Coordinates of C-alpha atoms (C1' of nucleotides) in Angstrom, one line a residue:
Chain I
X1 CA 132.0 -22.2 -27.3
X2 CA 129.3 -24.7 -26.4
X3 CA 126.2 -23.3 -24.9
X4 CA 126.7 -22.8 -21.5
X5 CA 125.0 -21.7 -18.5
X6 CA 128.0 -20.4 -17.1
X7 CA 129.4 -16.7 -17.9
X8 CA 132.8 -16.1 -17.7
X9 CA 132.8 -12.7 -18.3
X10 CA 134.6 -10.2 -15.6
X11 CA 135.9 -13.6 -14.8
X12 CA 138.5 -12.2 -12.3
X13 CA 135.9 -10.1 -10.2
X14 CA 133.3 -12.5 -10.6
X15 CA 130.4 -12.6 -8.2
X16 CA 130.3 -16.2 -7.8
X17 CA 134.1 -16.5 -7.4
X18 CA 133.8 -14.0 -4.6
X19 CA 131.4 -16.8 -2.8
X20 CA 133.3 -19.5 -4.0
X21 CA 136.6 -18.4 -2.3
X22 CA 135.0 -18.9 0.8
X23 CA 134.6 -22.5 0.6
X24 CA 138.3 -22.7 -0.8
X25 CA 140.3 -21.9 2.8
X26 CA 141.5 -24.6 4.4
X27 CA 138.4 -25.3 6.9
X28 CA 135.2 -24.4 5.6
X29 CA 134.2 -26.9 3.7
X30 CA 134.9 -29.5 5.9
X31 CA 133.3 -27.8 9.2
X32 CA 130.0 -27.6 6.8
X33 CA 130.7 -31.4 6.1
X34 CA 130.7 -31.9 9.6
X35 CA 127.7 -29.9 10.8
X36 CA 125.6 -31.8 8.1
X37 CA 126.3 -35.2 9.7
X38 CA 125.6 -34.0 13.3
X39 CA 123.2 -31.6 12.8
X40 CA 124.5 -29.5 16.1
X41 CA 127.8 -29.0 17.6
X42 CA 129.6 -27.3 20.5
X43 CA 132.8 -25.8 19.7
X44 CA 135.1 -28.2 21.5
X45 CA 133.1 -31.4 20.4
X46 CA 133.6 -29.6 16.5
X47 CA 137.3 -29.1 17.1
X48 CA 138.2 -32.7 18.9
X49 CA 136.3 -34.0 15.0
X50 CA 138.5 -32.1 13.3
X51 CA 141.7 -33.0 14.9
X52 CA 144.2 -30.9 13.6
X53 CA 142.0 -26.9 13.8
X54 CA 143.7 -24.4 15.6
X55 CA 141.2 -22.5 17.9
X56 CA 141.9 -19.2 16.5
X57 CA 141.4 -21.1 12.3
X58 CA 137.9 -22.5 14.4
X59 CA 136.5 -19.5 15.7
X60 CA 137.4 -17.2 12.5
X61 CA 135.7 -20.5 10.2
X62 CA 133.0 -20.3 11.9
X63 CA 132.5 -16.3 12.1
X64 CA 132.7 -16.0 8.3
X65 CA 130.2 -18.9 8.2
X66 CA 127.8 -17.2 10.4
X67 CA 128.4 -13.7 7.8
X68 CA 127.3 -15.4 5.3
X69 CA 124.9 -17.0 6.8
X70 CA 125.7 -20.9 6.5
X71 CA 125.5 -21.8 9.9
X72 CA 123.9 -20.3 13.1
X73 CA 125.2 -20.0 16.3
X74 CA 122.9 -20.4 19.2
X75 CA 124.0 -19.1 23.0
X76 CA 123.2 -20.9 26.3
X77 CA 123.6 -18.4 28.6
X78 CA 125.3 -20.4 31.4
X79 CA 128.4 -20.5 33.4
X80 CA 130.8 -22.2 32.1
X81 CA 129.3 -20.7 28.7
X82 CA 127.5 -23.4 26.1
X83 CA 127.6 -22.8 22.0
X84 CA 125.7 -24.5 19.8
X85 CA 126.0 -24.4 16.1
X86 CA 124.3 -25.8 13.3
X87 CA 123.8 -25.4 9.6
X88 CA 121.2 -22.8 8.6
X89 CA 118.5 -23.2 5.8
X90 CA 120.9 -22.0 3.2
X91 CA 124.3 -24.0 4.8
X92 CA 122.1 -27.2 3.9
X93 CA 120.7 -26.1 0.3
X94 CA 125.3 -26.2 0.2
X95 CA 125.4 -29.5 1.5
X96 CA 124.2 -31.9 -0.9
X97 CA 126.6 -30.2 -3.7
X98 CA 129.6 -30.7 -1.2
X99 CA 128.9 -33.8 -0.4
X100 CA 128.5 -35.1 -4.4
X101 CA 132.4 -33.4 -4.6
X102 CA 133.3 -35.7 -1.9
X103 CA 131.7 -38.3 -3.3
X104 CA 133.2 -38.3 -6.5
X105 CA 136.9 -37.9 -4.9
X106 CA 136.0 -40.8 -3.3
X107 CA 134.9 -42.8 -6.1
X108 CA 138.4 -41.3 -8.2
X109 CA 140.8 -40.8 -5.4
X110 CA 142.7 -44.3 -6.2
X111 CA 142.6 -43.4 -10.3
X112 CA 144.3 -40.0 -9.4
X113 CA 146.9 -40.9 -6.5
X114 CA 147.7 -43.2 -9.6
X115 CA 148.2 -40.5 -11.6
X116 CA 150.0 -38.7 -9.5
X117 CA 152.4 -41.6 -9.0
X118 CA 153.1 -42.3 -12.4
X119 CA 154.0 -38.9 -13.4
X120 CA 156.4 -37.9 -10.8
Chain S
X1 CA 124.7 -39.4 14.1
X2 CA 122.8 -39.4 11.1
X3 CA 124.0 -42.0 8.5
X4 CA 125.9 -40.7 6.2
X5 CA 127.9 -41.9 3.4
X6 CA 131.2 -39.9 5.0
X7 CA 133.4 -41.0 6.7
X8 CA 135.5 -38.6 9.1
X9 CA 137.7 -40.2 10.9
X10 CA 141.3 -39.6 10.5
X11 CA 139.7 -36.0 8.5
X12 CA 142.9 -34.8 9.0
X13 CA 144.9 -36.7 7.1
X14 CA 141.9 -37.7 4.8
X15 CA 142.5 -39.3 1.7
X16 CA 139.6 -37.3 0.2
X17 CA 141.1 -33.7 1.6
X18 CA 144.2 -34.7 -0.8
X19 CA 142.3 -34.3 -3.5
X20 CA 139.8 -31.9 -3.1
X21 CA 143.2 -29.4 -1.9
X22 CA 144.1 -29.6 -5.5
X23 CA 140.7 -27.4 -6.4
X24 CA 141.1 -25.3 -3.2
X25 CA 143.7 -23.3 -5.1
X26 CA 143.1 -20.0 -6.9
X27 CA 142.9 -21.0 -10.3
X28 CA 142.2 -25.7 -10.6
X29 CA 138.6 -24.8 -10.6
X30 CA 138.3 -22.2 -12.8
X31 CA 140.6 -23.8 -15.6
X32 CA 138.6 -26.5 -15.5
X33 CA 135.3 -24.8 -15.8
X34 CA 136.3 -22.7 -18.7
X35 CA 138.0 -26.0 -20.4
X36 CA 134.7 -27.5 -19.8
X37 CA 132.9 -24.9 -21.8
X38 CA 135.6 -24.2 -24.9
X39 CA 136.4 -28.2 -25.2
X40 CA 139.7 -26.7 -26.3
X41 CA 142.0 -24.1 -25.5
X42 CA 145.8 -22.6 -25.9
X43 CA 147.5 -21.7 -23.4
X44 CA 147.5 -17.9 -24.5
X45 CA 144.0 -18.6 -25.1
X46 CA 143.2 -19.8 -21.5
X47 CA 145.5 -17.1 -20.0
X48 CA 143.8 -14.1 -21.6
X49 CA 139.9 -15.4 -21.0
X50 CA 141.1 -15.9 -17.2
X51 CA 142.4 -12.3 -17.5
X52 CA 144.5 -12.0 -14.4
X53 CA 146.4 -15.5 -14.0
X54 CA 150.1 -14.9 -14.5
X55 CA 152.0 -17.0 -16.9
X56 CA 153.5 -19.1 -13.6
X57 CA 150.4 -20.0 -11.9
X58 CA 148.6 -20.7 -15.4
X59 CA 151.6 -23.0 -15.9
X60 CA 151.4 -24.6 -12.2
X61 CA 147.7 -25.1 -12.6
X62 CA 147.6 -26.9 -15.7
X63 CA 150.8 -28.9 -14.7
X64 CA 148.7 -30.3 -11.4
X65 CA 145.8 -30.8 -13.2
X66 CA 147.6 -32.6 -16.4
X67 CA 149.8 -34.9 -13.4
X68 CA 146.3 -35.9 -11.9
X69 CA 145.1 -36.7 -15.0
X70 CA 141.8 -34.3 -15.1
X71 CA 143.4 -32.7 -18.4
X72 CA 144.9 -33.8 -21.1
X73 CA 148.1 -32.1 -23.0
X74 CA 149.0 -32.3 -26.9
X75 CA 152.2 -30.2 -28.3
X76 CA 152.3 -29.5 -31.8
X77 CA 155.7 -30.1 -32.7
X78 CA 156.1 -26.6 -34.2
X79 CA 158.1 -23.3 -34.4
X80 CA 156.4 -21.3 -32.4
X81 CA 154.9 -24.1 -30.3
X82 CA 151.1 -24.9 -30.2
X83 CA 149.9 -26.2 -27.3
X84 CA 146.3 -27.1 -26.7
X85 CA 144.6 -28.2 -23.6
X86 CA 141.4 -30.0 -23.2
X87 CA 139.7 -32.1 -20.1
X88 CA 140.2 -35.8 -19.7
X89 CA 137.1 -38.4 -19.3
X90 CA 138.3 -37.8 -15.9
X91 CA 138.3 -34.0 -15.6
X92 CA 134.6 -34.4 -17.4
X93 CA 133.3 -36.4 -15.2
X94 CA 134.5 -33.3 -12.4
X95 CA 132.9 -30.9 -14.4
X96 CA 129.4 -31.2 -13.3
X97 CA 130.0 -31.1 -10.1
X98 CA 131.3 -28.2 -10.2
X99 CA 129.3 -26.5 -12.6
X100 CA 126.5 -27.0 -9.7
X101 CA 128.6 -25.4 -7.3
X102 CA 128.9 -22.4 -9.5
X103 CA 125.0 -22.8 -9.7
X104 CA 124.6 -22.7 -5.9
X105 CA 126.3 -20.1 -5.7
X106 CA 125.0 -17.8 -8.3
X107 CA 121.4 -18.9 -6.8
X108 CA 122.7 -17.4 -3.6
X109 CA 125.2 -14.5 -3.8
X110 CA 122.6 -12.1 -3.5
X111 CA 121.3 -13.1 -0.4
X112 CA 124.8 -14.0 1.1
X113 CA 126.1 -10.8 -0.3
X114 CA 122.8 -9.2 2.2
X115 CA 124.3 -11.2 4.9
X116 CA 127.5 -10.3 4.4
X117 CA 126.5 -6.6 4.2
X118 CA 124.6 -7.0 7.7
X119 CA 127.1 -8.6 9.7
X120 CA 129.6 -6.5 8.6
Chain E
dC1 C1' 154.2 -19.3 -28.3
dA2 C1' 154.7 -21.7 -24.2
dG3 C1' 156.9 -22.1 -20.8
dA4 C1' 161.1 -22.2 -16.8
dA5 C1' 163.8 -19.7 -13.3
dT6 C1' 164.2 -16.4 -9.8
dC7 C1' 162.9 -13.2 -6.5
dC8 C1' 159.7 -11.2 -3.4
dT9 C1' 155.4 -10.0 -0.8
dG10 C1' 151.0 -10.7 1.6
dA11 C1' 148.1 -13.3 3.8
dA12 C1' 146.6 -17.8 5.7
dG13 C1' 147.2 -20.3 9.4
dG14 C1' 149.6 -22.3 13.7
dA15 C1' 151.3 -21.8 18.7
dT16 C1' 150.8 -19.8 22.8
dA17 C1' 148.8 -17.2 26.5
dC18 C1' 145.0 -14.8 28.4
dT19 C1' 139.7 -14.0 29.8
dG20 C1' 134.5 -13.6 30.9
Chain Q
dC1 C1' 133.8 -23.6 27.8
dA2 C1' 134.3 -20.6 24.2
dG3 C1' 136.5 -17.8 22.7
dT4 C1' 140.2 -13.3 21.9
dA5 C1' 144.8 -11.3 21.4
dT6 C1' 149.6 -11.6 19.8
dC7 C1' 153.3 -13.2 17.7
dC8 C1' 155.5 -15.9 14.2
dT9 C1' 156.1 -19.0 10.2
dT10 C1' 155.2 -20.8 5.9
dC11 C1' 154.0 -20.7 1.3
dA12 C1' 150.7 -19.6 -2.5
dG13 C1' 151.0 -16.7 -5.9
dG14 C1' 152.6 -12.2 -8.5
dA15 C1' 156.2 -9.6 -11.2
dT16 C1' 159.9 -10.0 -13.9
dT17 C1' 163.3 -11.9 -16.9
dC18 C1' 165.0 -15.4 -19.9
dT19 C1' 164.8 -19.3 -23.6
dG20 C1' 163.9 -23.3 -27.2

DNA sequence: CAGAATCCTGAAGGATACTG
DNA sequence: CAGTATCCTTCAGGATTCTG
């Protein structure tokens, strides 16, 4: 084994997988994406980006990302009812590594649809 | 909008989202992490320091990952079989990207898991 | 040993309707 | 507008069995 930062011990009930999983459902990563690009959001103007959310995928998305404390959620107290959200200290310090995985799809996403092709 | 470097239209149907699905799975990531550490593994070998991946999924994973070309596959022609696995110059070039996720996220499960914990 | 094939279950996620 | 509440469907993934 090289030397390696990384411990894979307890591998199945690892801690980090346990924060980990949260980025791998189906909208997290991109509403995080999103929120770092336009700082602050309303619901609607988050889900008309999107396209393709559900309400019900929006609202739970953005719950567990306010647990854990990656994005806040401010409330105008008005009628009809105004939410902001935005990326909290800690959903930034995320961003940058998000956006390098993007990046490097990006920069490989020709290479591997290649792939892909060529192997069936 | 702040300049950014990502583009989000279409995000639906985002070239980029077809890749990054293919570590949104249970297992993509962590196979390639661990082949990233052990340079090169047997398939038992990969199965039992995972611990809970069933022989299917192992199988799946590694199928995906070996059709996108992020690792590479080399049978012994043998009785019984020997099969080792090992990342491509492709799959290495992933590897640090993801190895900073895990970073992040070791960096931060303690105060997520607080979060977490408060929210409920 | 390294898998392929089959069956089965749970949970993620969509569609729709309703509400403060 | 910003959700919640239900119902329903799909499919990722586990368990098991079989094979070259």
């Amino acid at each position: 084994m090289k030397e390696n930062q990384i411990n894979f011990s307890e591998v199945d009930n690892c801690p980090v997988r346990n924060i980990l999983d949260r980025f791998g459902d189906k909208w997290s990563t991109l509403v995080i994406l999103i929120l770092g690009s336009y700082d602050t959001l309303r619901f609607n103007e988050l889900q008309k980006m999107i396209g393709t959310v559900s309400q019900k995928m929006l609202a739970v998305t953005l719950k567990k990302l306010e647990t854990d404390g990656l994005v806040s959620r401010k409330v105008y107290p008005q009628v009809p009812p105004k939410v902001e959200y935005s990326l909290t200290a800690l959903g930034l310090s995320l961003l940058p590594k998000l956006e390098s995985l993007v990046q490097w799809a990006n920069e490989n996403r020709t290479i591997i649809t290649e792939n892909r092709s060529l192997k069936g």
